CSV table of C-alpha atoms and ligand atoms in Angstrom, one decimal:
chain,number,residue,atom,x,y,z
O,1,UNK,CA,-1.7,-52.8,-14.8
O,2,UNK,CA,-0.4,-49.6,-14.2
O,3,UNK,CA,-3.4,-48.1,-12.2
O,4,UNK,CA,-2.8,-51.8,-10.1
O,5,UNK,CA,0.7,-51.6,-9.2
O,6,UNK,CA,-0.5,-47.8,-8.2
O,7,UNK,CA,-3.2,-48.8,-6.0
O,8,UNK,CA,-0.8,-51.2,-4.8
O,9,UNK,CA,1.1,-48.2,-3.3
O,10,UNK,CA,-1.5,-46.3,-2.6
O,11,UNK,CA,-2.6,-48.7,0.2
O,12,UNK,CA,1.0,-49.5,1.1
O,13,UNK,CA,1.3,-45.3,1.8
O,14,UNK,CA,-2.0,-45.4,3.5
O,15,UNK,CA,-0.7,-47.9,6.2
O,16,UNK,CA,2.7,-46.3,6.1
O,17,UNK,CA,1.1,-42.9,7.2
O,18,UNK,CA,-1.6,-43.4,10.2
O,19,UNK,CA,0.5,-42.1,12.5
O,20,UNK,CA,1.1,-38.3,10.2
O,21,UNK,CA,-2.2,-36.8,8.8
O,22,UNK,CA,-0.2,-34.4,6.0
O,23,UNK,CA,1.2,-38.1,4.4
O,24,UNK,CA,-2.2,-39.2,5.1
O,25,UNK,CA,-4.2,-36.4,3.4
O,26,UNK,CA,-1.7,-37.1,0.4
O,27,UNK,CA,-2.4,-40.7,0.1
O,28,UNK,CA,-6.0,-40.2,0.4
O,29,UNK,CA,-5.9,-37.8,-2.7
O,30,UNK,CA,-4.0,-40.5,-4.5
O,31,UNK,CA,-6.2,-43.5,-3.5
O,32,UNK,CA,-9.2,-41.3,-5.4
O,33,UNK,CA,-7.3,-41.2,-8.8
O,34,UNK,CA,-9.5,-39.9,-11.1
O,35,UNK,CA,-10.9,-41.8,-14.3
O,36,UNK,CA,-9.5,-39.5,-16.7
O,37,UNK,CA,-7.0,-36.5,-16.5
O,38,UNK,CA,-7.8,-32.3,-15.6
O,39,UNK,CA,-9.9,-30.9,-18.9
O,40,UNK,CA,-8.2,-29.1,-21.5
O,41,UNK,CA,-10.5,-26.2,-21.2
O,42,UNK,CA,-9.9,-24.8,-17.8
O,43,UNK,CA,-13.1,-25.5,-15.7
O,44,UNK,CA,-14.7,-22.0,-14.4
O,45,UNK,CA,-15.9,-23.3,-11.7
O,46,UNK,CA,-14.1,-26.0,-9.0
O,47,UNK,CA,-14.3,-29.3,-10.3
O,48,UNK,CA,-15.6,-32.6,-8.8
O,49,UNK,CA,-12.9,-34.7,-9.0
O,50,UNK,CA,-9.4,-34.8,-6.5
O,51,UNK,CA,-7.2,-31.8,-6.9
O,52,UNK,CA,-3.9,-31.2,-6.2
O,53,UNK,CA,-3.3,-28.7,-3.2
O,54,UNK,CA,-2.2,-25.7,-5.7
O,55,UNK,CA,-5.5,-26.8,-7.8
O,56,UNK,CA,-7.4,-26.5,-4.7
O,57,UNK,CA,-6.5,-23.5,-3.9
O,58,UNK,CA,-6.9,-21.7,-7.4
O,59,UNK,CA,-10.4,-22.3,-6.5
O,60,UNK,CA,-11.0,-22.1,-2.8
O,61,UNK,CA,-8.4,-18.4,-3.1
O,62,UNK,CA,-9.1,-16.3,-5.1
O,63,UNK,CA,-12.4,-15.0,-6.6
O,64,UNK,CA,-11.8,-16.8,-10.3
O,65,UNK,CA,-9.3,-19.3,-11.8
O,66,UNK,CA,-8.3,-16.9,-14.7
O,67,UNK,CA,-6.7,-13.4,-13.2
O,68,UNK,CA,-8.6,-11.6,-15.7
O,69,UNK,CA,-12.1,-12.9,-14.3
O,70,UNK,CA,-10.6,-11.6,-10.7
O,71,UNK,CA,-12.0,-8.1,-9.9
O,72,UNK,CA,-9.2,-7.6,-7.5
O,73,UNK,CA,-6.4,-8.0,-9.8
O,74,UNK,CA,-4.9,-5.9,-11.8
O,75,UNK,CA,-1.8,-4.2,-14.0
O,76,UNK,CA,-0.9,-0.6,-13.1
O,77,UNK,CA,0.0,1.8,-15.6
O,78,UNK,CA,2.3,4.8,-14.4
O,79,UNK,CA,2.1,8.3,-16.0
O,80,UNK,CA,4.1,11.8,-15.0
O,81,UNK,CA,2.5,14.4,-13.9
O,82,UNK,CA,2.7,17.9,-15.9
O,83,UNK,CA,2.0,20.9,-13.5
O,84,UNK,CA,5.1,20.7,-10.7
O,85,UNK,CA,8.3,22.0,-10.4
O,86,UNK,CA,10.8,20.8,-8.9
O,87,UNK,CA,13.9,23.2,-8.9
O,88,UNK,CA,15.4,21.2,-11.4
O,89,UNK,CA,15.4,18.0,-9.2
O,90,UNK,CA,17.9,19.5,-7.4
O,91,UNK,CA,16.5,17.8,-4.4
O,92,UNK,CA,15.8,20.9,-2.4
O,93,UNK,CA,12.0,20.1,-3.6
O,94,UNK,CA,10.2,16.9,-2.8
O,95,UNK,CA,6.7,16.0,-2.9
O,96,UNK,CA,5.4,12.4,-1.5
O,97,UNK,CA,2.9,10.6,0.0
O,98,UNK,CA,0.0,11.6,-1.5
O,99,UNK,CA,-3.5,11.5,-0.1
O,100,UNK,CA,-6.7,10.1,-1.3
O,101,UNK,CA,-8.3,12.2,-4.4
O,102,UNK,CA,-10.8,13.7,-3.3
O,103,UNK,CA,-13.7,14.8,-5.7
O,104,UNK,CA,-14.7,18.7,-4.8
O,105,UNK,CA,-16.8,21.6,-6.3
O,106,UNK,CA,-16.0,20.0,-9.7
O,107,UNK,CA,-12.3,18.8,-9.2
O,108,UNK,CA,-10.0,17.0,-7.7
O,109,UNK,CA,-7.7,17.7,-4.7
O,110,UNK,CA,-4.9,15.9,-3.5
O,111,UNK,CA,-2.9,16.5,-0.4
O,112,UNK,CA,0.7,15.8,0.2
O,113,UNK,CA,3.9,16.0,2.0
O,114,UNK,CA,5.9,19.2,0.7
O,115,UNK,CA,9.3,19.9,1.2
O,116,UNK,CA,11.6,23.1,0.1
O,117,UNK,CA,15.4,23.1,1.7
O,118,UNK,CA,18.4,25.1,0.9
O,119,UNK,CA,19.9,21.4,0.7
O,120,UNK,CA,18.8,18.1,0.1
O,121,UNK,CA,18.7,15.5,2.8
O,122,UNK,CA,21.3,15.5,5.3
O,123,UNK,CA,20.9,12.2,6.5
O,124,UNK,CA,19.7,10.9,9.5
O,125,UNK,CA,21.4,12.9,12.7
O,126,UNK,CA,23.1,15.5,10.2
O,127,UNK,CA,19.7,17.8,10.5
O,128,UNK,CA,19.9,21.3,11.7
O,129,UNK,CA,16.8,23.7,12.8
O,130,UNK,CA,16.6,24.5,8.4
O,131,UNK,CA,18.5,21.0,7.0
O,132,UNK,CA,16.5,18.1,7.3
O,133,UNK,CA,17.3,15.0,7.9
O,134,UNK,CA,15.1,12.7,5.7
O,135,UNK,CA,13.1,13.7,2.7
O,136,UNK,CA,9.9,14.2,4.9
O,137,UNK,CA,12.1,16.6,7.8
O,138,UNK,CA,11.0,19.7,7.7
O,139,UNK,CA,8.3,19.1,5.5
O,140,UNK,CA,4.7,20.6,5.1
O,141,UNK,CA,1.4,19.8,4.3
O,142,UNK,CA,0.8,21.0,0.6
O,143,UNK,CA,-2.3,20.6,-1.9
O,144,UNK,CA,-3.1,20.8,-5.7
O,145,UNK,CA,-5.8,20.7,-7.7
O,146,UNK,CA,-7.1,19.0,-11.2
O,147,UNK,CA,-9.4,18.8,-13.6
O,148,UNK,CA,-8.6,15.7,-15.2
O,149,UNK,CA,-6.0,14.4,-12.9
O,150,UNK,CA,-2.8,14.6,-15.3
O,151,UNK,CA,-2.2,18.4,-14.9
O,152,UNK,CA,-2.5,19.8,-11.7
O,153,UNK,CA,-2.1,23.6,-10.1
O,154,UNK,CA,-0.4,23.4,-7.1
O,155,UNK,CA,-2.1,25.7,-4.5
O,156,UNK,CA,0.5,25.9,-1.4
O,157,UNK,CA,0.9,25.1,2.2
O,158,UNK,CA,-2.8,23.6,3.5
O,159,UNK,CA,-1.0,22.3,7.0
O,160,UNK,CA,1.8,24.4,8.1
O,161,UNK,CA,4.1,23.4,10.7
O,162,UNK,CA,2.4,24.7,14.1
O,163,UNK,CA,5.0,26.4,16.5
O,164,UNK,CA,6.7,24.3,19.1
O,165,UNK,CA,6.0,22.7,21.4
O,166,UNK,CA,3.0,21.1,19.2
O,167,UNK,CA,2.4,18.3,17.8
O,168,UNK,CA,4.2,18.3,14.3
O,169,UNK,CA,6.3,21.6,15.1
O,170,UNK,CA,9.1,19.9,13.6
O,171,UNK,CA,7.8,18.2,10.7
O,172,UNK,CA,4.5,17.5,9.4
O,173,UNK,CA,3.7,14.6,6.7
O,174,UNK,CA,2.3,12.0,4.9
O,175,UNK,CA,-1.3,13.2,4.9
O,176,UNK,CA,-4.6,11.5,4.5
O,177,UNK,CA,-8.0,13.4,4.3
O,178,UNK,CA,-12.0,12.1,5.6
O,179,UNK,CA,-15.2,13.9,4.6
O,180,UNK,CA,-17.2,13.7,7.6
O,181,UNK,CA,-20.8,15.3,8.0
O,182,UNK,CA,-19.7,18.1,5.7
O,183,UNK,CA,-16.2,18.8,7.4
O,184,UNK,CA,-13.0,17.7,6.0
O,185,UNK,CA,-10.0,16.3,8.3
O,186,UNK,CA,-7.1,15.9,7.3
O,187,UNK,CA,-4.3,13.0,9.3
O,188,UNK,CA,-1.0,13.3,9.5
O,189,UNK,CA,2.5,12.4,11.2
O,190,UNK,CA,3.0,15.0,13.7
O,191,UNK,CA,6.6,15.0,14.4
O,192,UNK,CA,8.4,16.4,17.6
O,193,UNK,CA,11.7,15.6,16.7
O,194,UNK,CA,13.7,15.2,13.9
O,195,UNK,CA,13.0,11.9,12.0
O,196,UNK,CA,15.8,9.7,12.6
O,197,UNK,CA,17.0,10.9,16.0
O,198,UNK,CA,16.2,7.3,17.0
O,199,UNK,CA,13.7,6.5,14.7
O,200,UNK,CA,11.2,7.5,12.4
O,201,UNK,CA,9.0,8.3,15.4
O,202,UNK,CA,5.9,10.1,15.3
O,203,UNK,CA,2.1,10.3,16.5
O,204,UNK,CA,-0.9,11.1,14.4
O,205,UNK,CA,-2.0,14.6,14.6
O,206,UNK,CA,-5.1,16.4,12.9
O,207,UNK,CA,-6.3,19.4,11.7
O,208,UNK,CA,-9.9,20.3,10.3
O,209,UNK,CA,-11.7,22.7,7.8
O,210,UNK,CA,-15.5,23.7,6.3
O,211,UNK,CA,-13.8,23.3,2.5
O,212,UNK,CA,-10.8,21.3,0.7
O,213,UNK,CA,-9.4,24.8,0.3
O,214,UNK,CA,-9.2,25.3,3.9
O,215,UNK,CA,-8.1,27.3,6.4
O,216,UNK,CA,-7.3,24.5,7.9
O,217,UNK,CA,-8.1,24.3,12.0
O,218,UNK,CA,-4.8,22.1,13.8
O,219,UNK,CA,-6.5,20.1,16.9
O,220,UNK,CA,-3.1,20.5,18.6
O,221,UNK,CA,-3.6,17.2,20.1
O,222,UNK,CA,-2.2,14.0,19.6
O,223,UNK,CA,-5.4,11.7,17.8
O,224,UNK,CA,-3.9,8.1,17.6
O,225,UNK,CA,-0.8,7.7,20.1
O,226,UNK,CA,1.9,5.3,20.1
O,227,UNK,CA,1.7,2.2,21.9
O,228,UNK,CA,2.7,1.2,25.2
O,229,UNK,CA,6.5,0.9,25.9
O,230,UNK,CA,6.9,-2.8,24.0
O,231,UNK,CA,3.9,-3.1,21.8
O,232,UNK,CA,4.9,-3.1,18.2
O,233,UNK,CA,3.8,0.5,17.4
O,234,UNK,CA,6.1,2.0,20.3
O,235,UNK,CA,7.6,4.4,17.9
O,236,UNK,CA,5.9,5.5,15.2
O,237,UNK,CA,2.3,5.5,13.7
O,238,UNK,CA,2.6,6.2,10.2
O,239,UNK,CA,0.1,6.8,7.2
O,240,UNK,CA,-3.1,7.5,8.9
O,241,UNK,CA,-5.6,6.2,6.0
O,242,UNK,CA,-9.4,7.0,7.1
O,243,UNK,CA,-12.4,5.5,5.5
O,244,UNK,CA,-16.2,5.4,6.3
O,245,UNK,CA,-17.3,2.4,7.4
O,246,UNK,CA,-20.2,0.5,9.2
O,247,UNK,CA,-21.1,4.5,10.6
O,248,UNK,CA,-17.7,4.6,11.8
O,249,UNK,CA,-14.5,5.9,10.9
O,250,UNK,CA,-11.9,3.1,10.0
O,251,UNK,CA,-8.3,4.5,10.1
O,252,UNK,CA,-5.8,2.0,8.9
O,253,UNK,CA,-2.2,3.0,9.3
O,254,UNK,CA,1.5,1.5,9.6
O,255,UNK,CA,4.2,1.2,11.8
O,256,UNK,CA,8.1,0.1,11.9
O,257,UNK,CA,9.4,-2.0,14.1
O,258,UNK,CA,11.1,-5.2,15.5
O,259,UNK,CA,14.4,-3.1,15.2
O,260,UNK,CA,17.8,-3.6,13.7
O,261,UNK,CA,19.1,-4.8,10.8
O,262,UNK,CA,15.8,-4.4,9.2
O,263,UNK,CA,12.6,-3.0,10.3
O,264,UNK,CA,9.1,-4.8,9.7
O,265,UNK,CA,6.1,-2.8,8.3
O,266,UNK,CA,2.9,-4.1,9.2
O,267,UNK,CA,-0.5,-2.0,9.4
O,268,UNK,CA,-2.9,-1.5,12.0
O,269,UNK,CA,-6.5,-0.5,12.1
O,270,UNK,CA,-7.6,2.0,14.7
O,271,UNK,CA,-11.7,2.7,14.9
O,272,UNK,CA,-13.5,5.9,15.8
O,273,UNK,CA,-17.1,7.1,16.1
O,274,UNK,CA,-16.2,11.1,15.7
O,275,UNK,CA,-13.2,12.2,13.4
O,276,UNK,CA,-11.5,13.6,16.6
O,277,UNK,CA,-11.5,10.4,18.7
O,278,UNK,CA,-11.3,9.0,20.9
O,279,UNK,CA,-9.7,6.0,18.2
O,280,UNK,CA,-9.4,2.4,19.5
O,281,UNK,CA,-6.7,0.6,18.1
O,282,UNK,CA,-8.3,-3.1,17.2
O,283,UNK,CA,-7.1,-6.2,19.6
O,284,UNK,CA,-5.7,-8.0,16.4
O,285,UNK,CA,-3.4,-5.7,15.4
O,286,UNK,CA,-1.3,-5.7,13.1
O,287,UNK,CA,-4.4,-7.1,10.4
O,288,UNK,CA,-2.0,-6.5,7.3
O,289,UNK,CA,1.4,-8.0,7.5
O,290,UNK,CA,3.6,-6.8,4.6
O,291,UNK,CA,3.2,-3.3,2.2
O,292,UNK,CA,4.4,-0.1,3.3
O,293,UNK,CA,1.9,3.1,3.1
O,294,UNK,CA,-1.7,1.6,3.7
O,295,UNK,CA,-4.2,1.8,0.5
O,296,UNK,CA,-7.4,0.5,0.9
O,297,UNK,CA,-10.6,0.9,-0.8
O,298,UNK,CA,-13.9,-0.6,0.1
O,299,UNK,CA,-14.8,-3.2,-2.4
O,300,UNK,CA,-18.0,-5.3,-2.1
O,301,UNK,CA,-19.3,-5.9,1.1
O,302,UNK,CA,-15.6,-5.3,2.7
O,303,UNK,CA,-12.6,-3.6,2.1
O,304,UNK,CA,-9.5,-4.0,-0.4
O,305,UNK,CA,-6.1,-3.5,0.1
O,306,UNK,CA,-2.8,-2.5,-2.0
O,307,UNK,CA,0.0,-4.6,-0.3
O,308,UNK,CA,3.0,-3.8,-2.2
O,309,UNK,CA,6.5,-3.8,-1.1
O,310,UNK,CA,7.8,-5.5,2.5
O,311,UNK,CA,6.5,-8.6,4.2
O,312,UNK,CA,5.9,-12.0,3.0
O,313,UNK,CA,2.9,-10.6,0.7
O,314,UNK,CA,3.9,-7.6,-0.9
O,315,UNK,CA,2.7,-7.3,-4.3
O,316,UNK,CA,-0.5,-8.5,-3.4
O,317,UNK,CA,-4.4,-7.3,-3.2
O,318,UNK,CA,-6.1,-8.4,-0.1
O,319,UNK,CA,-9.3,-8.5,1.0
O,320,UNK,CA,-11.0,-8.4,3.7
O,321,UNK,CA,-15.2,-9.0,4.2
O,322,UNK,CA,-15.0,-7.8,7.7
O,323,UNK,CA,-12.9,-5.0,7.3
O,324,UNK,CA,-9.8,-6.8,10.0
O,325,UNK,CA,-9.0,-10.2,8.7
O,326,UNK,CA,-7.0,-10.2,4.7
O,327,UNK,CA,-6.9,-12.5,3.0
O,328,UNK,CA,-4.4,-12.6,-0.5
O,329,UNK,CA,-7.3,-11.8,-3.1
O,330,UNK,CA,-4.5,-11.8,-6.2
O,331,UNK,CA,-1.0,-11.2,-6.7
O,332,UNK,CA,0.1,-8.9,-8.6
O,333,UNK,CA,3.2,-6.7,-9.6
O,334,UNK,CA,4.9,-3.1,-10.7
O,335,UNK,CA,2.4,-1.8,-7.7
O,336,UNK,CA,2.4,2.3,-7.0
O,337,UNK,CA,4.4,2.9,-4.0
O,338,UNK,CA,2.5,5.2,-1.7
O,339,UNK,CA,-0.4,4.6,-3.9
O,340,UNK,CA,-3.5,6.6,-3.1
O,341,UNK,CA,-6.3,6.4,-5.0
O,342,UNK,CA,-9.6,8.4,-5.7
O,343,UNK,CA,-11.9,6.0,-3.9
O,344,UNK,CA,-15.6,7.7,-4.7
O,345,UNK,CA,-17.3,5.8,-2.1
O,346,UNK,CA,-14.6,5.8,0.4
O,347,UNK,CA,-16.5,8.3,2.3
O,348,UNK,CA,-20.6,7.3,1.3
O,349,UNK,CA,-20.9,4.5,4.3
O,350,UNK,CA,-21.7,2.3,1.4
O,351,UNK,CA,-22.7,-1.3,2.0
O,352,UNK,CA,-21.4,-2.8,-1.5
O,353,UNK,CA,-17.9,-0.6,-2.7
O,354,UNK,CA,-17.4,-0.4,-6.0
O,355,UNK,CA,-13.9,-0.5,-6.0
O,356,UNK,CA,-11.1,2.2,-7.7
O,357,UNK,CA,-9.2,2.7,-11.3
O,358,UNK,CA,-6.9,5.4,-10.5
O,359,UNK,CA,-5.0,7.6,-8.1
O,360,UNK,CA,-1.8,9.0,-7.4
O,361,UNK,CA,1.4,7.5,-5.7
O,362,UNK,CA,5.1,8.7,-5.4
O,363,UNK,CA,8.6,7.6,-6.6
O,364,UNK,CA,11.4,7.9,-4.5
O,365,UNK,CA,14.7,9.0,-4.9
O,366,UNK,CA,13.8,10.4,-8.6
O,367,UNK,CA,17.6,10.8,-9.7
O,368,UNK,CA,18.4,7.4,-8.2
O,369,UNK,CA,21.3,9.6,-6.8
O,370,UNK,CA,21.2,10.0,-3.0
O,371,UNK,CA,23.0,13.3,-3.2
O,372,UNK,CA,20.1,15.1,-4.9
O,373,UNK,CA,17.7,13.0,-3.0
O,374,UNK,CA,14.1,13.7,-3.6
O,375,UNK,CA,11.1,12.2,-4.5
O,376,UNK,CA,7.9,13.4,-7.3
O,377,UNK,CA,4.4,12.3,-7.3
O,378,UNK,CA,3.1,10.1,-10.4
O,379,UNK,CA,-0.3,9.3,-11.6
O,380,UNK,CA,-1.2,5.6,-11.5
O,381,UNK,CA,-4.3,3.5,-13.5
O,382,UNK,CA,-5.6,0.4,-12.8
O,383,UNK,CA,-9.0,-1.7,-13.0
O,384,UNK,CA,-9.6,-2.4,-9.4
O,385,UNK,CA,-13.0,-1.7,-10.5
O,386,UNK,CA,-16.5,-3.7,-10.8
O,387,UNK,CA,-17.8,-0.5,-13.1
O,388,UNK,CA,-14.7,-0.7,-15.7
O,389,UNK,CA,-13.3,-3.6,-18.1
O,390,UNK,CA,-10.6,-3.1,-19.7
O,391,UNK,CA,-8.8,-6.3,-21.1
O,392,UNK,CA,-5.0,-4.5,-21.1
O,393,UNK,CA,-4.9,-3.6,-17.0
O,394,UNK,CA,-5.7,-7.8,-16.7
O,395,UNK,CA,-2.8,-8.6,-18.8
O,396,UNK,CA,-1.4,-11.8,-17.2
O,397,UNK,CA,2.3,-10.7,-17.4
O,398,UNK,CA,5.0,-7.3,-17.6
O,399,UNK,CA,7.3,-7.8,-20.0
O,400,UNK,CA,10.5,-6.0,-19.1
O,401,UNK,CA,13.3,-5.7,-21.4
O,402,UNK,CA,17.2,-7.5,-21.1
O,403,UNK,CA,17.8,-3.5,-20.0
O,404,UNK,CA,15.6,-3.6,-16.7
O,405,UNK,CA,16.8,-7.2,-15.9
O,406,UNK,CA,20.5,-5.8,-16.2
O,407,UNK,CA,20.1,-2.5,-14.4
O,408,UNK,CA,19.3,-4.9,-11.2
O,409,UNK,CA,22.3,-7.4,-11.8
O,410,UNK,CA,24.8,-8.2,-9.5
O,411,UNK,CA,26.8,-6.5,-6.9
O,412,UNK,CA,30.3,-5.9,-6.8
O,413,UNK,CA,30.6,-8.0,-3.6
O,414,UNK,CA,28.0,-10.8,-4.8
O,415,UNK,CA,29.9,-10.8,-7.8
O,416,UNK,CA,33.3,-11.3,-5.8
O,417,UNK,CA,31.2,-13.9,-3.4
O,418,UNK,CA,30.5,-15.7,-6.5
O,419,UNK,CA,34.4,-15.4,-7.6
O,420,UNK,CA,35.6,-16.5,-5.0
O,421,UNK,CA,34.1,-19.5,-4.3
O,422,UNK,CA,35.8,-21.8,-5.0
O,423,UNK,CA,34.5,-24.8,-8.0
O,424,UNK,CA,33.7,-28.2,-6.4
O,425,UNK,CA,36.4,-30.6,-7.2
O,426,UNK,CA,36.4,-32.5,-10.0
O,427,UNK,CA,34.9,-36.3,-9.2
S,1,AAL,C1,6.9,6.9,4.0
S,1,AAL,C2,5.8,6.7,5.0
S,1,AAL,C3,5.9,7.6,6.2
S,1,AAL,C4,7.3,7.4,6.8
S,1,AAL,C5,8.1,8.0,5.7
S,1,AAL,C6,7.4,9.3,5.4
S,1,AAL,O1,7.1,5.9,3.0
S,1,AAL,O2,5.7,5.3,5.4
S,1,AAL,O3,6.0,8.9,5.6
S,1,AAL,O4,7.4,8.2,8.0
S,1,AAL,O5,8.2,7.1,4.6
């Protein structure tokens, strides 16, 4: 009787919604109602019967049902570094944005952005030719090494800051490095002004070497330019992140825009078949639409992304087969910020990527006191990875404690929004 009166309906809502195909699409889902409802046991692959949109798509989306079946999803596990100093975390020391590790003559290098002030921060427009302005002002380009990627010997400036007029006289930062037919590059935001005179507005520049441990050659030439006046990377091109691909080198990177009150971080991909350019940005840029410093890996036949903070999709893993268009592979959360990994193949041309289970990434504001800003690098794990399996990095869930909840209560002015409201009237 029941199933009657509903087929009943069905038909009524079937005439009812000719005219709007979204109404219609529902009622035709209804009209198949199945015999018998979904299996206990969650089906591993897409069952034949009608499902519900969300059902759908936990089949059409994402590579398996469970998380723990999806390669691309993951847990990350932080750990603190032993081997850096920083002056006490006085802020006078920062060290961010951390490159790719890079395997070497039997270790690993990482690249970063280094800065040493008599002061911390100034804040933007307060900078003078030896105070900076933001945490990367008047940084350089620094590097360490490790043998096991916990303890690492810092060993000094690899990218000084070239004399003006060049590109990055006033601040060099945020670093990424390619192996290229046995030469290293190393990408980076040039500045020629202080950060925050209108913007955080930069090019990319480059500089070159036959080792990791350099000397280190600077091009002196701008590699990837802004855009034109109006295009939404105008004013900065941020986090140059090179990979190998397709013979080609594949340099994501990100860039702020669509102004006041709050910028939008989106990433571009600019192609190139020499490390020195000539780069062509990609006619559908932006191709990633939320996360801040690009981190991408090759994975498969394409290439994987970590899309964490900013943007509809942060705290996601995207992927894309041809290496432009994302799609959300899982979601995901606690993600490194700044996270750059050691990708093994990122540099091998490899047709089938195998994917990444560690790197390095940075916290901000270490004190979480603006005063003595700074920021330190932090190891991160992961299983991003088609070689490992461990059960713990596809844990479902984080559990935080009442603390962490607490620590990110209320404001003073929601609080006194929420005071001052006044309580409906009583009926
Ligand atoms: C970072 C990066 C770039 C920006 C600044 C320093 O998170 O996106 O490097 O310019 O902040």
């Amino acid at each position: 009787m029941k199933n009657k009166i509903k087929h009943l309906a069905t038909l009524t809502c079937l005439v009812l919604a000719l005219g709007s195909p979204g109404l219609a699409k529902e009622a035709e889902r209804d009209s198949e109602t199945p015999e018998s409802g979904f299996p206990f046991y969650l089906p591993k692959e897409k069952p034949d019967r009608p499902l519900s949109g969300a059902m759908e798509r936990l089949y059409d989306a994402y590579e398996a049902p469970r998380p723990e079946h999806n390669e691309l999803f993951s847990q990350f596990k932080d750990t603190k570094l032993e081997g850096f100093d920083y002056n006490n975390h006085d802020g006078t020391i920062s060290r961010r944005d951390p490159s790719k590790i890079l395997y070497a003559n039997g270790k690993y290098y990482v690249w970063y952005t280094y800065r040493h002030t008599p002061k911390p921060p100034q804040g933007k427009g307060k900078h003078t030719d030896t105070l900076a302005s933001t945490d990367w002002d008047l940084a350089e380009i620094w590097y360490a090494t490790s043998d096991d990627g916990f303890t690492w010997e810092e060993q000094g400036v690899a990218v000084p800051r070239p004399p003006k007029p060049h590109v990055g006289w006033r601040a060099v930062t945020t670093t990424d490095i390619l192996e290229w037919e046995g030469k290293y590059y190393l990408y980076y935001q040039g500045f020629l002004q202080a950060s925050g005179t209108r913007g955080d507005d930069c090019p990319v520049a480059v500089s070159w070497s036959d080792s990791p441990d350099g000397p280190w050659t600077p091009h002196h030439e701008i590699i990837i330019p802004n855009g034109a006046p109006g295009e939404w990377d105008q004013y900065s091109i941020h986090d140059p992140y090179p990979l190998v691909h397709d013979g080609k080198i594949y340099l994501y990177y990100k860039s702020d825009f669509d102004g006041d009150p709050k910028l939008v971080r989106m990433q571009g991909l600019a192609t190139a078949d020499h490390p020195l350019g000539p780069f062509t940005k990609h006619p559908l840029n932006p191709v990633i639409t939320a996360g801040h410093e690009p981190s991408l890996f090759p994975f498969r036949e394409g290439v994987a992304a970590l899309v964490y903070k900013d943007g509809n999709e942060h705290n996601t893993v995207q992927y894309a087969e041809d290496w432009v268009n994302f799609e959300i592979a899982s979601i995901t959360e606690l993600m490194p910020y700044a996270a750059a990994p050691h990708v093994p193949d990122a540099f091998t041309n490899t047709e089938y990527g195998r994917g990444i289970t560690w790197g390095l990434a940075h916290f901000i504001n270490a004190n979480n006191d603006w005063s003595t800003f700074h920021s330190i690098l932090v190891r991160f794990d992961c299983d991003l990875s088609l070689d490992l399996h461990d059960p713990e990095m596809k844990e479902h869930r984080v559990n935080y404690t009442p603390d962490d909840y607490f620590k990110r209560g209320l404001s003073a002015e929601q609080k006194k929004r929420i005071m001052d409201t006044p309580s409906p009237a009583a009926p």
